[in-house]
Short mmCIF file of C-alpha atoms and ligand atoms in Angstrom, two decimals:
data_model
loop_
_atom_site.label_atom_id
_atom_site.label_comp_id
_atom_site.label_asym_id
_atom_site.label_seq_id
_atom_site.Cartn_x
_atom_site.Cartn_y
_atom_site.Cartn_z
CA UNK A 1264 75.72 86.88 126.61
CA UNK A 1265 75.09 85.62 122.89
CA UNK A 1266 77.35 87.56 120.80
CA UNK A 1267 74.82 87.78 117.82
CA UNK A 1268 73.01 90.13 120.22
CA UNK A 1269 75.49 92.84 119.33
CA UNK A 1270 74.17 95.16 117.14
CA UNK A 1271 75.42 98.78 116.18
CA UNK A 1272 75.17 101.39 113.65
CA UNK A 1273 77.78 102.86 111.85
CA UNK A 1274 77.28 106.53 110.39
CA UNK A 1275 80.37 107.49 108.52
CA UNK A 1276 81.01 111.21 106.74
CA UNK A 1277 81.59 112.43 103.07
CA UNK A 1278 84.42 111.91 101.54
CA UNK A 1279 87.02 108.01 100.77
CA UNK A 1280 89.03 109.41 103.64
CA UNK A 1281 86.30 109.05 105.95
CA UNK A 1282 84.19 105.58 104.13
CA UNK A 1283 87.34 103.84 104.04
CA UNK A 1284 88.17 103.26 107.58
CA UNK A 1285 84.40 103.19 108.04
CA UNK A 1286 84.27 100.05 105.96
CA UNK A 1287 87.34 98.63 107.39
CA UNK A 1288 85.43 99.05 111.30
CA UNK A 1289 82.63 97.93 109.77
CA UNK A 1290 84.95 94.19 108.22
CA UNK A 1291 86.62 93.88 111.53
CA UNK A 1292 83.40 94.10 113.56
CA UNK A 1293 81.77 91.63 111.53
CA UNK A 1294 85.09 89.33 111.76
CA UNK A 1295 84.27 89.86 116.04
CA UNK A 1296 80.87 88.17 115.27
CA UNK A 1297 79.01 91.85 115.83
CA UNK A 1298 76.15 92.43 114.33
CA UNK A 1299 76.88 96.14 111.39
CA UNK A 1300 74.20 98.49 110.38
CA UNK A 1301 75.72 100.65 107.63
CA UNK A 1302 74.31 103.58 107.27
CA UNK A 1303 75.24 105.13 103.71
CA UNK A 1304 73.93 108.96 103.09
CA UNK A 1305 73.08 109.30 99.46
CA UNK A 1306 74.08 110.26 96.62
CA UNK A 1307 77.65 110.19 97.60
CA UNK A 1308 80.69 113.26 96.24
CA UNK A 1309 82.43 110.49 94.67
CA UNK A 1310 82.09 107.96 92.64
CA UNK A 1311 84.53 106.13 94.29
CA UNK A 1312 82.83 106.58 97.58
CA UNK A 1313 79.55 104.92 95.25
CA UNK A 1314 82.15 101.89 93.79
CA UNK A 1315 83.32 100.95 97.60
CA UNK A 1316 79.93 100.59 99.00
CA UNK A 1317 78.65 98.62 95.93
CA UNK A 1318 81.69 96.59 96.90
CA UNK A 1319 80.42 96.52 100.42
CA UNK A 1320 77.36 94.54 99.62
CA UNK A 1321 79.23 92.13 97.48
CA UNK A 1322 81.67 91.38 99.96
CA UNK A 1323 80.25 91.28 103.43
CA UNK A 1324 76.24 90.70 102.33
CA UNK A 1325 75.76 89.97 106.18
CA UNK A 1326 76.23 93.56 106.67
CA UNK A 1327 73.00 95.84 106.19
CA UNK A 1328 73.46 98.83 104.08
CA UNK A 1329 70.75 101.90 104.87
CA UNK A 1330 70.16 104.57 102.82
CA UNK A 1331 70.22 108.29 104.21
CA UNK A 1332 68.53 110.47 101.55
CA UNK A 1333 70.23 113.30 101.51
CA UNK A 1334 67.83 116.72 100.30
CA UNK A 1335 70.04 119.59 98.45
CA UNK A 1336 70.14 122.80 100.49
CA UNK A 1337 68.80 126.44 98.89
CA UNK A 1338 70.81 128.52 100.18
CA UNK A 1339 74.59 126.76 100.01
CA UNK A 1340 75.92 125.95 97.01
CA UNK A 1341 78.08 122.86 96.72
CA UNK A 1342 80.12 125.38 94.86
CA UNK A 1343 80.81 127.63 97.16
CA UNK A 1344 83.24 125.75 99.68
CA UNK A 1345 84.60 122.63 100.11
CA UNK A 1346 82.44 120.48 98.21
CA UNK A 1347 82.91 117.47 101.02
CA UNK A 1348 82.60 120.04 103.80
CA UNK A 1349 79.00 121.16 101.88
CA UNK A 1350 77.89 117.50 102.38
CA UNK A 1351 78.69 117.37 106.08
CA UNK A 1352 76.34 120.07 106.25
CA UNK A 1353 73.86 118.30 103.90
CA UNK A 1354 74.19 115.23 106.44
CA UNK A 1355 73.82 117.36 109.66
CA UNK A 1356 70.62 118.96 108.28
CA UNK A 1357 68.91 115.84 107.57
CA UNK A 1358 69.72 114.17 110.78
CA UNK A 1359 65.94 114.05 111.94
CA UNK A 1360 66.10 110.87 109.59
CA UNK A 1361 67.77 109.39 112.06
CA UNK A 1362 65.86 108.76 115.04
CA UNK A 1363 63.11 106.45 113.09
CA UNK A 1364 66.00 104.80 111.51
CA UNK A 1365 67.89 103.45 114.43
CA UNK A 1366 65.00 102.78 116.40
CA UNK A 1367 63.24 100.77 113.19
CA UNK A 1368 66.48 98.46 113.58
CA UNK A 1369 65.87 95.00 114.79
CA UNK A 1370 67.77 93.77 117.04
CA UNK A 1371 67.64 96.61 118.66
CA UNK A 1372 71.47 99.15 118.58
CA UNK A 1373 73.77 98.12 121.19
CA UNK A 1374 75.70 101.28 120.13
CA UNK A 1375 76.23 103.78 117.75
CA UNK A 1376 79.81 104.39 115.84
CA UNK A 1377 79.52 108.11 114.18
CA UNK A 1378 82.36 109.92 112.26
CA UNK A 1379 84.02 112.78 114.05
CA UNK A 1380 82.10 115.79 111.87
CA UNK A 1381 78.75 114.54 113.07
CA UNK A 1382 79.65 114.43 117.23
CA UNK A 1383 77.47 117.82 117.60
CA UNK A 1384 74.42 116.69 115.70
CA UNK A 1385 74.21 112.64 116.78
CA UNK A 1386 75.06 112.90 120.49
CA UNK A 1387 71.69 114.40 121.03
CA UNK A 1388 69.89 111.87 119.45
CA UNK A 1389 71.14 108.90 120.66
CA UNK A 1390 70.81 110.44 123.96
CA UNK A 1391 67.83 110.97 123.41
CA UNK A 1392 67.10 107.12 122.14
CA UNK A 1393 69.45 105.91 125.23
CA UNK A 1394 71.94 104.76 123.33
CA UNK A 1395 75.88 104.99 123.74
CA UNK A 1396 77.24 106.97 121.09
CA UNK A 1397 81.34 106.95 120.18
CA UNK A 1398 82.74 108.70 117.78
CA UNK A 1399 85.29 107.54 115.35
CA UNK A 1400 87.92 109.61 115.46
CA UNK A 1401 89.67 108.95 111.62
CA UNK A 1402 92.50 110.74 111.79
CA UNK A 1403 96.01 110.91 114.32
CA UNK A 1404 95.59 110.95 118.29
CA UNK A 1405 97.64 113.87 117.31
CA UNK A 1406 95.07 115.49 115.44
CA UNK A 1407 92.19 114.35 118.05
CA UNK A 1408 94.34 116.96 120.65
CA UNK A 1409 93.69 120.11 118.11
CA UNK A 1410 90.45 118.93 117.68
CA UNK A 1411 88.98 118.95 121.16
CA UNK A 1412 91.15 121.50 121.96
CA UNK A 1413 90.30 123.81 119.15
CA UNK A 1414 87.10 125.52 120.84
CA UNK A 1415 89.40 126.79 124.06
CA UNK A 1416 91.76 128.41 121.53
CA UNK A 1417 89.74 131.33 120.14
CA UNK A 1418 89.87 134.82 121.20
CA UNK A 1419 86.84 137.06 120.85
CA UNK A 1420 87.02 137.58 117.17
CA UNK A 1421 86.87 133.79 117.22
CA UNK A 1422 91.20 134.40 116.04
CA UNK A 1423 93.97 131.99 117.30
CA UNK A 1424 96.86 133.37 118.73
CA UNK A 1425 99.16 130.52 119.48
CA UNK A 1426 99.70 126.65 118.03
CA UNK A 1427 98.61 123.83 121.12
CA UNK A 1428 100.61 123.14 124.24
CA UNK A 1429 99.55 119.97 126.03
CA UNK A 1430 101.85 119.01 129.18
CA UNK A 1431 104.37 115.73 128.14
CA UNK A 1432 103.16 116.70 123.98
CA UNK A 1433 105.93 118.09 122.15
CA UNK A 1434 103.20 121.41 120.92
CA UNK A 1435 101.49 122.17 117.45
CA UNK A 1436 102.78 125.01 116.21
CA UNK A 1437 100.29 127.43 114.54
CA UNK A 1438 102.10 126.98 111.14
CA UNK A 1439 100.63 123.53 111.51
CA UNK A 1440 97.11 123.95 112.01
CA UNK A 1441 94.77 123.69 108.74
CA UNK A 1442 94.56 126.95 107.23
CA UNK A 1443 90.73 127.35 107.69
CA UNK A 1444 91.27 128.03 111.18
CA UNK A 1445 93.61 130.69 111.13
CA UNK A 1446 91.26 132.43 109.52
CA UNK A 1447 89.24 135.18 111.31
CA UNK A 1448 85.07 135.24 111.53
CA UNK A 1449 83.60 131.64 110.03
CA UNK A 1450 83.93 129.41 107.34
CA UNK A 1451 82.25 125.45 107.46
CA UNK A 1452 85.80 123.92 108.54
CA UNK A 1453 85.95 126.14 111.76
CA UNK A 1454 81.93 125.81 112.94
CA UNK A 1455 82.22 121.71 112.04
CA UNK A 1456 85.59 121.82 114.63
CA UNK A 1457 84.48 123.97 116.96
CA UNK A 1458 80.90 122.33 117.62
CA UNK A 1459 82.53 118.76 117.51
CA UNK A 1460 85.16 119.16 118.66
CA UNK A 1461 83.39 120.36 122.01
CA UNK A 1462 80.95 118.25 122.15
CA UNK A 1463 83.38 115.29 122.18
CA UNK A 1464 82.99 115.11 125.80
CA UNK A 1465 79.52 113.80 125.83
CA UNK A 1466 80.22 111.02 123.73
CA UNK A 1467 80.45 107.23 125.46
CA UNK A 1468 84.36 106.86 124.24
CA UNK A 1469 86.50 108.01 121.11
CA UNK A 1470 88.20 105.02 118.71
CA UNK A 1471 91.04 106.09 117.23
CA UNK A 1472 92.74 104.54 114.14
CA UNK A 1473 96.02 104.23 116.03
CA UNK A 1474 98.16 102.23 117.72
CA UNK A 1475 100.19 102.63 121.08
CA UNK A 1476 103.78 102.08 119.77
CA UNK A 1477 103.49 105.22 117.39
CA UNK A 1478 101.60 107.45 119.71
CA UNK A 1479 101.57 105.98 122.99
CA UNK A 1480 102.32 109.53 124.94
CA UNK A 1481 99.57 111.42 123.12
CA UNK A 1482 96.76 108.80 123.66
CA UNK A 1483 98.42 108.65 127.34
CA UNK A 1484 98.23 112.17 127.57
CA UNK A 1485 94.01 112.33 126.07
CA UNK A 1486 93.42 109.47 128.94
CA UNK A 1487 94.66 111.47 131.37
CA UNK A 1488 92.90 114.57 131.17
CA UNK A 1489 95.92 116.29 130.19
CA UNK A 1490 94.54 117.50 126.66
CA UNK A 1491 90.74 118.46 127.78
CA UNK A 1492 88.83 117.37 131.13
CA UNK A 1493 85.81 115.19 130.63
CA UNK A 1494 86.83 113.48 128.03
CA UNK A 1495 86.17 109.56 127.40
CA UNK A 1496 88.19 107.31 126.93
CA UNK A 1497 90.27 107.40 123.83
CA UNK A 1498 90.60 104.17 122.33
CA UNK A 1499 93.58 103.46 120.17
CA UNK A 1500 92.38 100.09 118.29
CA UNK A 1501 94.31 100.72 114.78
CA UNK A 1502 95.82 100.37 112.10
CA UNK A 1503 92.64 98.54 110.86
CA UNK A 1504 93.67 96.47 108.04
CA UNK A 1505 92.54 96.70 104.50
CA UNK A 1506 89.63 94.61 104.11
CA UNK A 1507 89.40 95.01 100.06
CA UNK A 1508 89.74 92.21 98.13
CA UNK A 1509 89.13 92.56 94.71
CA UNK A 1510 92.47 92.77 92.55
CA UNK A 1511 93.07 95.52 90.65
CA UNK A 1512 93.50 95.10 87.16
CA UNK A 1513 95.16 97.82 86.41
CA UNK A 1514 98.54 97.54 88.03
CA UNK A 1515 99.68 94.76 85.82
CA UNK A 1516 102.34 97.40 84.61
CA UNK A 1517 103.76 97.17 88.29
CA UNK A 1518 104.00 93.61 88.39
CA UNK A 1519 106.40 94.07 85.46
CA UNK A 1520 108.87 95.83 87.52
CA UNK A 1521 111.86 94.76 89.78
CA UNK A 1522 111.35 94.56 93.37
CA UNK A 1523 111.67 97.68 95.49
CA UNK A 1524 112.49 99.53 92.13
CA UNK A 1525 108.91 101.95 92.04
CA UNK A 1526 108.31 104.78 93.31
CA UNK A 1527 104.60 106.09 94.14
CA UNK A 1528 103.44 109.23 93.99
CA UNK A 1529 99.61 109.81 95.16
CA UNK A 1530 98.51 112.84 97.04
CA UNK A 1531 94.84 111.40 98.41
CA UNK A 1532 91.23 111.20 97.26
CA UNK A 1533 90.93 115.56 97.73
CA UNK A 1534 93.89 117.01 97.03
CA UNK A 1535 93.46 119.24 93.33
CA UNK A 1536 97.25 120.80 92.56
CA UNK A 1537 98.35 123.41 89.97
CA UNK A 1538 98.93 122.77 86.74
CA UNK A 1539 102.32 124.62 86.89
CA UNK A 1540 102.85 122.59 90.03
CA UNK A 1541 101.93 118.90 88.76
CA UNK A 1542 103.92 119.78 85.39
CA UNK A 1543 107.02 120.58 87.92
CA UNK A 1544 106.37 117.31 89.85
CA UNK A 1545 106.32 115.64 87.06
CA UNK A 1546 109.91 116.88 85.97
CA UNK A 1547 110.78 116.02 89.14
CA UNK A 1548 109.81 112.25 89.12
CA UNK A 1549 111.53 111.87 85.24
CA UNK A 1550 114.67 113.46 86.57
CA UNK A 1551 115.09 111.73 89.51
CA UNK A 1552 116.14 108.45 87.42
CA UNK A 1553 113.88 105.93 89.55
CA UNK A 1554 110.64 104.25 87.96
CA UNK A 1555 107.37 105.61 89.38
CA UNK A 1556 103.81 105.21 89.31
CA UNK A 1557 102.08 108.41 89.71
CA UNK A 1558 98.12 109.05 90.27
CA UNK A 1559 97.45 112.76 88.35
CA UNK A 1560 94.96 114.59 90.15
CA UNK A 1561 94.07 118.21 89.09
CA UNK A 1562 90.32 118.32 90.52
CA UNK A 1563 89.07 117.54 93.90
CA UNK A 1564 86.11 115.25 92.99
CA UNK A 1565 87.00 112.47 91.12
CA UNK A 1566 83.54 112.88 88.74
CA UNK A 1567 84.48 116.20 87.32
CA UNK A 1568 88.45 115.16 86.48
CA UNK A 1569 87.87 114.25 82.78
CA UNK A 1570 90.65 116.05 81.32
CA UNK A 1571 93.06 114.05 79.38
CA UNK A 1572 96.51 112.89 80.83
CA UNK A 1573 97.93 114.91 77.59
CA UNK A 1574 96.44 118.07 78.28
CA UNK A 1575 97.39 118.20 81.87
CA UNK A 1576 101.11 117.13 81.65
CA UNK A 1577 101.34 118.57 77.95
CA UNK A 1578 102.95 115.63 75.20
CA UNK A 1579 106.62 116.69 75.85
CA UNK A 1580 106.62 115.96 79.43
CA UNK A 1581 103.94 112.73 79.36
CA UNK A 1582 106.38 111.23 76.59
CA UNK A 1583 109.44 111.59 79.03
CA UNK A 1584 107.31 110.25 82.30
CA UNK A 1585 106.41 106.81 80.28
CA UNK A 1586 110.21 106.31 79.77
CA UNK A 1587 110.52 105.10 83.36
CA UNK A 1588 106.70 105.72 85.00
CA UNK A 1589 103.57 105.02 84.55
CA UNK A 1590 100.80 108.20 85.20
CA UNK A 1591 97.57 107.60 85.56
CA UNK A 1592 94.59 109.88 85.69
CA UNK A 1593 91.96 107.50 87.65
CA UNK A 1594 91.56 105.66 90.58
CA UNK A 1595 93.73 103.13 91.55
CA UNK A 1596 93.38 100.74 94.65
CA UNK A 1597 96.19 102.51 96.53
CA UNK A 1598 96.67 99.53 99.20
CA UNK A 1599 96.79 96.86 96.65
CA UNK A 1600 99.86 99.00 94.87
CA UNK A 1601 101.55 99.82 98.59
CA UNK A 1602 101.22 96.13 99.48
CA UNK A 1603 103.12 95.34 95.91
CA UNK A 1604 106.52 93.99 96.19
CA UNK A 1605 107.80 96.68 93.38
CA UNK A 1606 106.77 99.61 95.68
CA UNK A 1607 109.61 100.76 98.01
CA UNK A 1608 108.92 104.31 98.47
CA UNK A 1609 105.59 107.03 98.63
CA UNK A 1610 105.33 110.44 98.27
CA UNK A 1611 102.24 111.63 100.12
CA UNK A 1612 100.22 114.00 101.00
CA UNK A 1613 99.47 112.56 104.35
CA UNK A 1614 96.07 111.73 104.83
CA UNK A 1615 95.85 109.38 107.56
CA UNK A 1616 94.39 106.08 105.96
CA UNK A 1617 97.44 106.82 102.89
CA UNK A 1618 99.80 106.52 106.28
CA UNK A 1619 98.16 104.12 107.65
CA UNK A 1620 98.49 101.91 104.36
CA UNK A 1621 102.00 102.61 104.15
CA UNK A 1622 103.01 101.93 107.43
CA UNK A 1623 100.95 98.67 107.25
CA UNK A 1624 102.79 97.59 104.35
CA UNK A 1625 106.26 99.42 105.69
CA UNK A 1626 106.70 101.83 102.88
CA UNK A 1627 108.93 104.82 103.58
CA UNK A 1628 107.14 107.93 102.81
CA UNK A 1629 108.51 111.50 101.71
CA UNK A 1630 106.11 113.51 103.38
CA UNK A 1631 104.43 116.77 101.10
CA UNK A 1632 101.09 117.54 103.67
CA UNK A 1633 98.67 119.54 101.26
CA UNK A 1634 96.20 120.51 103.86
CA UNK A 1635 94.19 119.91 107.17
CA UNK A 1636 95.31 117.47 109.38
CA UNK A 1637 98.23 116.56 107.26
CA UNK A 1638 101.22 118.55 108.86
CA UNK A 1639 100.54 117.21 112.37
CA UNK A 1640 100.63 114.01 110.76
CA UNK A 1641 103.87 114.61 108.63
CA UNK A 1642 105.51 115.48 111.85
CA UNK A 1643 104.41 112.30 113.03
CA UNK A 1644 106.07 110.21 110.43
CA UNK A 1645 109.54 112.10 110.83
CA UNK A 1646 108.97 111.29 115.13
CA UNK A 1647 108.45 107.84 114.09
CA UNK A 1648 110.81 107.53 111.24
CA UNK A 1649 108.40 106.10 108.69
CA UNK A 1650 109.83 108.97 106.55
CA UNK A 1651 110.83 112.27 105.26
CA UNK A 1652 109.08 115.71 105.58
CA UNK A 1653 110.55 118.83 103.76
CA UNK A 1654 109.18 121.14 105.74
CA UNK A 1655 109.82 123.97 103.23
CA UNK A 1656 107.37 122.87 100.97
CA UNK A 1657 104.74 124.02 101.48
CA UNK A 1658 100.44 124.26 101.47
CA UNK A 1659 98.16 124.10 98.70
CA UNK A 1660 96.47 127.15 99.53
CA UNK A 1661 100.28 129.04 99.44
CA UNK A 1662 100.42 128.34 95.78
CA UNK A 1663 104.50 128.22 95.77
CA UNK A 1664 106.15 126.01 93.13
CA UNK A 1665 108.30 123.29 94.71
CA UNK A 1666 110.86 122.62 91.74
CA UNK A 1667 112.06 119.96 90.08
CA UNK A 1668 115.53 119.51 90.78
CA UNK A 1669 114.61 119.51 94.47
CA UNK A 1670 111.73 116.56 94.13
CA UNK A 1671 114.28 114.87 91.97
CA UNK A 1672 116.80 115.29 95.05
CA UNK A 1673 114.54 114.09 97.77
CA UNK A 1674 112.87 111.11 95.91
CA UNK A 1675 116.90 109.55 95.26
CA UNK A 1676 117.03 109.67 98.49
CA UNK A 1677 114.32 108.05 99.99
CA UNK A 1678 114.64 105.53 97.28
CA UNK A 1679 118.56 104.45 98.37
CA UNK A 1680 117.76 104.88 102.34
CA UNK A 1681 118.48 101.65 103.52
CA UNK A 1682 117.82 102.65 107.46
CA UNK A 1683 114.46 104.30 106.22
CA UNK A 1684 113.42 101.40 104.55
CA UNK A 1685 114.54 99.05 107.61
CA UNK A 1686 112.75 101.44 109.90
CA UNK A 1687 109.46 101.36 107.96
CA UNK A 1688 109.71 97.52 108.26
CA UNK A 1689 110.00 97.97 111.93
CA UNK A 1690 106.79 99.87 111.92
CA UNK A 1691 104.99 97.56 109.86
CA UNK A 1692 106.15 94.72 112.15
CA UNK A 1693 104.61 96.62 115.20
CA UNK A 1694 101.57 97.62 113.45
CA UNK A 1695 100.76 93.76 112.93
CA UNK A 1696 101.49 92.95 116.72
CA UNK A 1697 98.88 95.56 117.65
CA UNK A 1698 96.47 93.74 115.20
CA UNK A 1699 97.35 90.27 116.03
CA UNK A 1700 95.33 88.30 118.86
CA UNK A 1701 97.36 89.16 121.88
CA UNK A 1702 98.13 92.86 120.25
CA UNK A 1703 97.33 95.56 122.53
CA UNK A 1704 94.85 97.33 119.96
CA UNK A 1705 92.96 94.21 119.64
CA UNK A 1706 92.58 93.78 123.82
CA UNK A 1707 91.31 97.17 123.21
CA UNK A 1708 88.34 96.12 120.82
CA UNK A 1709 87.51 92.79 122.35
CA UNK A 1710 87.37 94.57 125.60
CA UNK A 1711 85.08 97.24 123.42
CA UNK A 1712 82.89 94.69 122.47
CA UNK A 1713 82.68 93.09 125.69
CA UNK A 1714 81.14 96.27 127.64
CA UNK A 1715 78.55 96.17 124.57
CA UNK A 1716 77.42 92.83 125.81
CA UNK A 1717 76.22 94.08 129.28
BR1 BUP B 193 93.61 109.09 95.15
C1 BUP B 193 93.29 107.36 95.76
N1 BUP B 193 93.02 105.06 95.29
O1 BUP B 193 93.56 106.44 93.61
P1 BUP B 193 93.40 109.65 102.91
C2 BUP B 193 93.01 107.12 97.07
N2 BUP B 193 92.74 105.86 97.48
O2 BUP B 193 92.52 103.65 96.93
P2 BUP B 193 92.06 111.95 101.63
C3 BUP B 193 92.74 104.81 96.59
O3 BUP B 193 91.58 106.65 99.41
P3 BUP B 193 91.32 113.17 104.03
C4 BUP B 193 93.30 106.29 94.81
O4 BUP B 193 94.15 104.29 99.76
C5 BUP B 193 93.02 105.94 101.13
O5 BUP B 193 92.48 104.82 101.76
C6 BUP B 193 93.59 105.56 99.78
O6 BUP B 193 92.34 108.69 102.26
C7 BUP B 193 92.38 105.61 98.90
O7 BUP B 193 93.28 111.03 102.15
C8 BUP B 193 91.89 106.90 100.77
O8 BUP B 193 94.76 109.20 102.64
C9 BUP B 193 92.30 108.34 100.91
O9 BUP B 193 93.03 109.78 104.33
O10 BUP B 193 91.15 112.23 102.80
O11 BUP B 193 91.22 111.23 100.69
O12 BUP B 193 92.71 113.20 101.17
O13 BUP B 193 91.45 114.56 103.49
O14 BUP B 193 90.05 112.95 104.81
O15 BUP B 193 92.54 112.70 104.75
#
């Protein structure tokens, strides 16, 4: 058939951690001469979220942006949770857009690509349309085994009792799974997993941001039926690479310093830590003797975090940090500083596309998960070797201080690992194989592509 016939929709969630990879799909696509409908629910959280699709439209104008209006809801506030978790609801409750949308499209959908939080709420409609319908899975494989997993896990007072066992999978442990979902009764995290998470099943096939030489055994284990029966078939088509390419003005500083000298510090687009906590971090970082650039964060969406760099770090502490660092209190395009010869180590919270960037670019990583998924994916980089996880330190929600002395410890030694650092390059070797033309992620897609042909 004529490839230009291809057409699909892509319907991506709230949030950078869920546009990015979105946008990256939606590059690489384009790149396999599909046909991309983007569809963007508005107003975004972020601002950033609002900057990268702007960027969209400059970049790839062959791709067609459409909006989703999004209507404010009564009786949730935005305050009252999770305010990325409030707009997954705000996008599942004005779904019935959707059905005039796609079927307005010319040519008419070969497929739909949805983000994992909307499985519940989109498989009925493009079932309904007769359209095949995979989810994007934006996270680990991992992390996909929890989530379809999660719904056969509750007791009666919708409690867990135990972490995940999966025949050949070394097991979650409970410790591991995202706080939320220990809890007992409901909260928005543990309705979104349960739902989607179930409904999985129905969906045409899963694509997963992954790649079969760092988690060949779990996708093995999804395909097999060992995880859940009646699931599709997982698709492990990652690491998609970055597909930004605006430079970033603001990391002239870095280009200033000595190769593999810097040390990053970022913990993700979400992640909003104690004052007492980022003031001990930062004590950390000064005393560990390496240079570092360090992305502040004390609220979770970026248009609300106006306080000044002074008044979170206090003027003691912020004159020490510019000694050898650089902090910053904005955005920063995180794969433009990973990919930057200066960079040689990454302290992270975790979050898959942060990995996913550093493994790309074979940056070690000391691992400090924060929340959700981002255990099960710490454990992941310690199985691979990509990095360090101190397993002692630990979630947001615990509130416990991790102290200075002990960041300083673990970031000297990241920093002068020489079979971490050669490990990481190993990854980011393998990573590019699966990528390349005769990788096995990229069979994966064409083959993907192909079916959507028929
Ligand atoms: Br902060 C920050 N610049 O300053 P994750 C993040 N990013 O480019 P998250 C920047 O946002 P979830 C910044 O490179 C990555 O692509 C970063 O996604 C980029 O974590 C993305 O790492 C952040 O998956 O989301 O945002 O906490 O909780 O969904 O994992």
């Amino acid at each position: 058939g004529d490839q230009s016939f291809v057409h699909v929709a892509l319907l991506p969630s709230a949030g950078m951690g869920h546009l990015t990879p979105f946008l990256r799909l939606a590059a690489l696509l384009t790149a396999h001469n599909v046909r991309v409908t983007f569809i963007t629910p508005i107003p975004t959280v972020s601002l950033a979220e609002s900057q990268s699709l702007s960027q969209l439209s400059t970049t790839f104008p062959q791709i067609t942006q459409k909006h989703l209006h999004l209507l404010p809801l009564d009786e949730l506030s935005a305050n009252s949770e999770d305010p990325f978790y409030y707009h997954f609801e705000l996008i599942r409750r004005s779904s019935h857009l959707l059905p005039p949308l796609l079927s307005s499209l010319s040519p008419p959908l070969s497929a739909m690509i949805t983000d994992m939080s909307f499985s519940s709420t989109v498989i009925p409609i493009t079932d309904s349309l007769g359209l095949p319908n995979y989810i994007f899975f934006t996270s680990s494989a991992k992390m996909l085994t929890l989530y379809v997993s999660f719904h056969t896990m509750l007791g009666p007072h919708r409690e867990i009792k135990d972490g995940l066992e999966v025949s050949g999978l070394e097991p979650i442990p409970k410790a591991w799974i995202p706080p939320p979902l220990l809890k007992d009764g409901n909260n928005l995290l543990k309705s979104f997993f349960t739902e989607n998470g179930k409904k999985m099943t129905e969906s045409t096939g899963i694509l997963i941001n992954t790649f079969e030489s760092i988690e060949h055994e779990t996708v093995a284990a999804l395909n097999e039926g060992r995880v859940l029966k009646g699931l599709p078939s997982a698709i492990a088509f990652g690491p998609l690479p970055p597909c930004n390419s605006e430079t970033d003005h603001q990391l002239a500083w870095l280009d200033d310093q000595p190769t593999g000298s810097v040390f990053y510090v970022s913990f993700g687009s979400r992640t909003a830590m104690s004052r007492e906590q980022v003031r001990e971090l930062g004590e950390g970082l000064v005393r560990s003797g390496c240079r570092f650039l360090w992305v502040v964060k004390d609220k979770k969406v970026d248009m609300e975090d106006d306080e000044k760099l002074t008044e979170v770090l206090g003027q003691g502490l912020l004159e020490r940090v510019k000694e050898k660092g650089l902090a910053v209190k904005k955005w920063l395009n995180q794969e433009q500083v990973l990919r930057h010869p200066a960079i040689a180590g990454f302290l992270s919270h975790c979050g898959w596309n942060s990995l996913s960037e550093a493994l790309w670019n074979g940056v070690p990583v000391l691992a400090w998960p924060q929340h959700g998924d981002q255990k099960i994916n710490a454990d992941l980089v310690e199985r691979i070797g990509l990095g360090v996880w101190v397993k002692s330190w630990g979630w947001s929600e615990e509130e416990m201080v991790v102290k200075a002395e002990d960041i300083a410890a673990r970031v000297k030694e990241i920093m002068g690992n020489d079979s971490l650092r050669l490990q990481a390059l190993h990854i980011k070797e393998e990573a590019r194989l699966a990528v390349g033309d005769t990788g096995s992620s990229t069979k994966r897609l064409t083959a993907l592509i192909e079916t959507w042909k028929e």
